[in-house]
C-alpha cells in the first residue's frame, strides 16, 4: 500500500517539477537581458510590475520576469545567484505549496523570489520564522535585496511600540514569528479604536520551518489571559442587601393596589423585579453599605453595573437553592442539571450569578485568570488567502499538511547530489554501554579532526553528555536553544576541524554548519565596508577564502560533518532534521544513532521485540545489535507515536473548530461595530428585538386577551428599562387593541425615550457612547463565554455521557452557550442605553473614557515557547521544562484511570497517558 502510494505521490511530484522546470527555462532565457539593465533600471522594474498587475496582468504571468529580476539583484546585492532548484522551490511557494528542500540548500534566499512577486500585489507578504533572532536576521539580510528593488521590509517582535508595529505591517514585506503574528491578530480584535489595529487582511504567508510551526507548535493554542477586575468584595457586600429588602406577597396586578414590598419574583422566567419603592430602598441600602456614594443614583453611567450586581444577588437569594439547583461540594458550588439531576461538574453560571451564589454560601469566590482571547496556529494560518511553507523535513508529515491545511508537499531536488552516509542504528542493552560507544565515536572523530555534532532530545541529556565529555577531557560546546543569537555563532563554528558540539534538536535552527567554519560574517563585513573599493573588497574576500580553504579541505578529507544521535526522537522528522545538518550542498558527511533498550521510546514501544532479537542472537556484553530490521522496527514505533500525536492535534483542532466558527462570527461583528460610522441602526434593531421578546413573554403572538398579562408587562418595562407606559389604561379605553398594536406602542415608547436621550447630549457624542457600550458588552460576554467553553471542554469527558459522543455534545452545548451569549449582549446593551442617565456631552465623554479603559489586569501571553522568547537565559531552563508539557492548556487534567480525553474510550494511562 505505502509503496504504491509513494509511487503515486512520486509521479505527482515529478509531474509538478516538470511543469516548474518549463518556467525555469523561461526565467533562464531572460537572464542576459536582465543582466544588461543598470541598477536603476532593475529597481524600476518593481513599479512597472506593480502597474502591469494593477492593469490586470496576473502574478502568474509576471513570474518569469519577476524571478529573473530577483536573481539578478541577488547577484548584485549578495554575490549569490539563485540556483535553478531555488527557482523550482520558489515556484512551489508561489503556488501555495510546501517546498521540501534539504537543509543548507538555501531556503532563505529561495523565499525572496515568491516574496517579491507576491509583494507586487501590495497586500502584504508575511514571512514566518521560528524565533525573533531569525526574523530580525532574515529581515536585515534579505531586506537589502528588497530595498534594492524599492520595496519596504518590516519586522514584528514582542514588546514593540504599537506605532512601529503598525508600520511594520504596512510594509511590503513583514518578517516575524508565528507567535507574534498570531498574538497580533488576537490583540487587534481587542482594540477599541480602528487606528490601533496592526494587521491588514491576511493575504500571503511563507512559513519557514513549516513543520515545526504548523505541527510541533500547533499542539498548544495561543492564549491571551488576564484577570477581570476583582469584584470579590462587591459580591460579598452585595450579598448582604437582598435579606434587607422585602419581597412582595404576590406579583402586582392591574386594578389592585401594589402590594407592600420592594421586589417581586417571576419564577417562570427566573427573573426578579424591583418596584419603585424597592428601587429607593436599594439606593439607601447600597449607600449604607458604602457601595453607592451618598446622593448618587443607580442609573448614573458610573454605577450602571451596580444595578446588575444587585439583581444577580437578588436572584441568587430568591431563585437558587442549595441541593436543588446546586450543591456545595469541597467548598465549590456545583450546578445540578435540572432535568437529569446529574452534577454538571465544571459548569458555571454566567454573568456573575455563580459568584453571587458563592457569596451567599460563604465559599471562596472564584476570581480566575480569564482567557481573553485564544486561537490555534491551525486556525490562524488557515485565514491567509494563500499559505505556503518550506522545510527540510515535510515528507513524513505530508498527509497532515494536506489534511489540515490543504497544503501539498513538493520535494525539491538538491543542487548537488547528496553523499552523506546514514549508518544503521546501533542498539545496546544498557544506557551505560550506549554512552561508552558514543564517547568512543566522538573521541575518534576529534582525534581525526572531523567535526561532530551530537544531538540530544532534552537539556538533561545534553548536560549528562557534557559531563561525560568533561571527564574524558574532550573540549566541547553545548547548545540549548536558549540564546538564539549566540548559538547561531557557535553553530557557524561547529564545522571547524575536530570541533565537538552538543545540541538539543531545536538549537541553532536556521543556521548553516559550514565545513571548516563559517566565513560569511567576515565576508559580509568586508562587503559592507564603504571605505573599500570594489576591487579591494574582492582581494580581501579572496584572502579570507584562501585562509579558510585548508580547514575546509581538512574537514572534507576527514569525512565532513559527523552527526551522532543519542536517542531517537518520538518523531522521525526531528531525527531527519538532525541528520540533515550534515551533507549540505554536496558536502561529505555521515550519521549514526546510538540507542539502548533503556531509552524511553524503546522501553515503551519497541523494547520487547528488539530485546527478543538480541537474546536470540546471544550477543555478548557491550555488543550492540545493528541491523536494518531493528532500525525498521524502531521506525514502526515512531510511526505509532506520530500517529498518536497527530490525533491529539486533530482533537485539539476539532474542539477549536467550534470556537473558531464562533470567534469568526464575533470578531466580524466586532469589527463592523468598530468601523461603522454609527451603529444607531443596529442598536435600534437590537432594542426592537428585545422589546418583541419581552412583550411576547407576557402577550404571546396570536393569543386571546385572557392569556395576556398586561400588568406584568407594564411592570417589567418600568423595572427593566425605566419605560413607564399605562398599557392597562390604554386597553380599557380602546378595547379593540390587538397584541400587535401593543407591541407597536411599546416600540414607539421605547423609540421616544431613546430619542429623548440622544437629544439631550447630541447625536455625535451619543453615537460614540453607543459604540463603546456595545464593544464593552461584546468583550465582557465573549470572555465569559470563552471560559464557559473551557469549563465545558474540561467537564464534558467527566460527565457520564452514556453512549454519547462527547464531541457532539460539546458542539451542541457550545452552540447553546453562544446563542445565549448573543442574547445577553443584546439585553445588556439595550438595558444600559435605555436606563443610563446622562444629561450633557461631557458626561458622555467621561463615561465613554471609563468604559474604554481596559478592565483587565495582568495581561499575559501564553504559548509553550512564547514565555521562553521573553525570558532571559537564566530563567530559560525552567521554561523549557514547562514547554515540555505542551498539552497543559489544552487538554483537561485527567487522572490516570480516567477515560482518555481523546475519546478513544480507553483509560488515559493506556492511551495518551502512556507518553506522559
Ligand atoms: P537552509 O535554510 O535551506 O538550511 P540557508 O538559507 O541557511 O539554508 O542557506 C545555507 C547557505 O547557503 C547560506 O550560507 C547561504 O548564504 C548559502 N546560499 C544559499 N543560496 C545560495 C546561492 N544561490 N549561491 C551561493 N550560496 C547560497
CSV table of N, CA and C and ligand atoms in Angstrom, one decimal, residues 80-83 86 102-109 137 141 510 512 520 584-585, ligand 1:
chain,number,residue,atom,x,y,z
A,80,UNK,N,25.3,36.3,-4.8
A,80,UNK,CA,24.8,34.9,-4.9
A,80,UNK,C,23.8,34.8,-6.0
A,81,UNK,N,23.9,33.8,-6.8
A,81,UNK,CA,23.0,33.6,-7.9
A,81,UNK,C,22.0,32.5,-7.6
A,82,UNK,N,20.7,32.8,-7.5
A,82,UNK,CA,19.8,31.7,-7.2
A,82,UNK,C,20.0,30.5,-8.1
A,83,UNK,N,20.1,29.4,-7.4
A,83,UNK,CA,20.3,28.1,-8.2
A,83,UNK,C,18.9,27.8,-8.9
A,86,UNK,N,16.5,26.5,-6.5
A,86,UNK,CA,15.8,27.5,-5.7
A,86,UNK,C,14.7,28.1,-6.5
A,102,UNK,N,16.2,20.3,1.2
A,102,UNK,CA,17.2,19.9,2.3
A,102,UNK,C,17.8,21.1,3.0
A,103,UNK,N,18.2,20.8,4.2
A,103,UNK,CA,18.9,21.9,5.0
A,103,UNK,C,20.1,22.3,4.2
A,104,UNK,N,20.4,23.6,4.2
A,104,UNK,CA,21.6,24.1,3.6
A,104,UNK,C,21.5,24.4,2.2
A,105,UNK,N,20.4,24.1,1.6
A,105,UNK,CA,20.2,24.4,0.1
A,105,UNK,C,19.9,25.8,-0.1
A,106,UNK,N,19.6,26.6,0.9
A,106,UNK,CA,19.4,28.0,0.7
A,106,UNK,C,17.9,28.4,0.6
A,107,UNK,N,17.1,28.0,1.7
A,107,UNK,CA,15.7,28.4,1.7
A,107,UNK,C,15.5,29.9,1.9
A,108,UNK,N,16.4,30.5,2.7
A,108,UNK,CA,16.2,31.9,2.9
A,108,UNK,C,16.3,32.7,1.6
A,109,UNK,N,17.2,32.4,0.8
A,109,UNK,CA,17.3,33.1,-0.5
A,109,UNK,C,16.2,32.7,-1.4
A,137,UNK,N,17.3,38.7,11.7
A,137,UNK,CA,18.4,38.4,10.8
A,137,UNK,C,18.0,38.3,9.3
A,141,UNK,N,18.9,40.9,6.4
A,141,UNK,CA,19.7,40.3,5.3
A,141,UNK,C,19.0,40.4,4.0
A,510,UNK,N,18.2,27.0,11.7
A,510,UNK,CA,18.2,28.1,10.8
A,510,UNK,C,19.6,28.6,10.5
A,512,UNK,N,23.5,27.6,9.2
A,512,UNK,CA,24.2,26.6,8.4
A,512,UNK,C,25.5,26.2,9.1
A,520,UNK,N,31.1,33.7,6.5
A,520,UNK,CA,30.1,34.6,6.0
A,520,UNK,C,30.2,35.9,6.6
A,584,UNK,N,25.5,18.9,3.4
A,584,UNK,CA,24.8,20.0,2.7
A,584,UNK,C,25.6,20.4,1.4
A,585,UNK,N,24.8,20.7,0.5
A,585,UNK,CA,25.3,21.2,-0.8
A,585,UNK,C,26.4,20.3,-1.3
B,1,LIG,P1,18.6,26.4,4.7
B,1,LIG,O1,17.7,27.4,5.4
B,1,LIG,O2,17.9,25.8,3.5
B,1,LIG,O3,19.1,25.4,5.6
B,1,LIG,P2,20.2,28.7,4.3
B,1,LIG,O4,19.2,29.6,3.8
B,1,LIG,O5,20.6,28.9,5.7
B,1,LIG,O6,19.8,27.2,4.1
B,1,LIG,O7,21.4,28.8,3.4
B,1,LIG,C1,22.5,28.0,3.5
B,1,LIG,C2,23.8,28.7,3.0
B,1,LIG,O8,23.8,28.6,1.6
B,1,LIG,C3,23.9,30.1,3.4
B,1,LIG,O9,25.2,30.4,3.8
B,1,LIG,C4,23.6,30.9,2.1
B,1,LIG,O10,24.3,32.1,2.0
B,1,LIG,C5,24.1,29.9,1.0
B,1,LIG,N1,23.4,30.0,-0.2
B,1,LIG,C6,22.1,29.9,-0.4
B,1,LIG,N2,21.8,30.1,-1.7
B,1,LIG,C7,22.9,30.3,-2.4
B,1,LIG,C8,23.3,30.5,-3.8
B,1,LIG,N3,22.3,30.5,-4.7
B,1,LIG,N4,24.6,30.7,-4.1
B,1,LIG,C9,25.5,30.7,-3.1
B,1,LIG,N5,25.3,30.4,-1.8
B,1,LIG,C10,24.0,30.2,-1.4
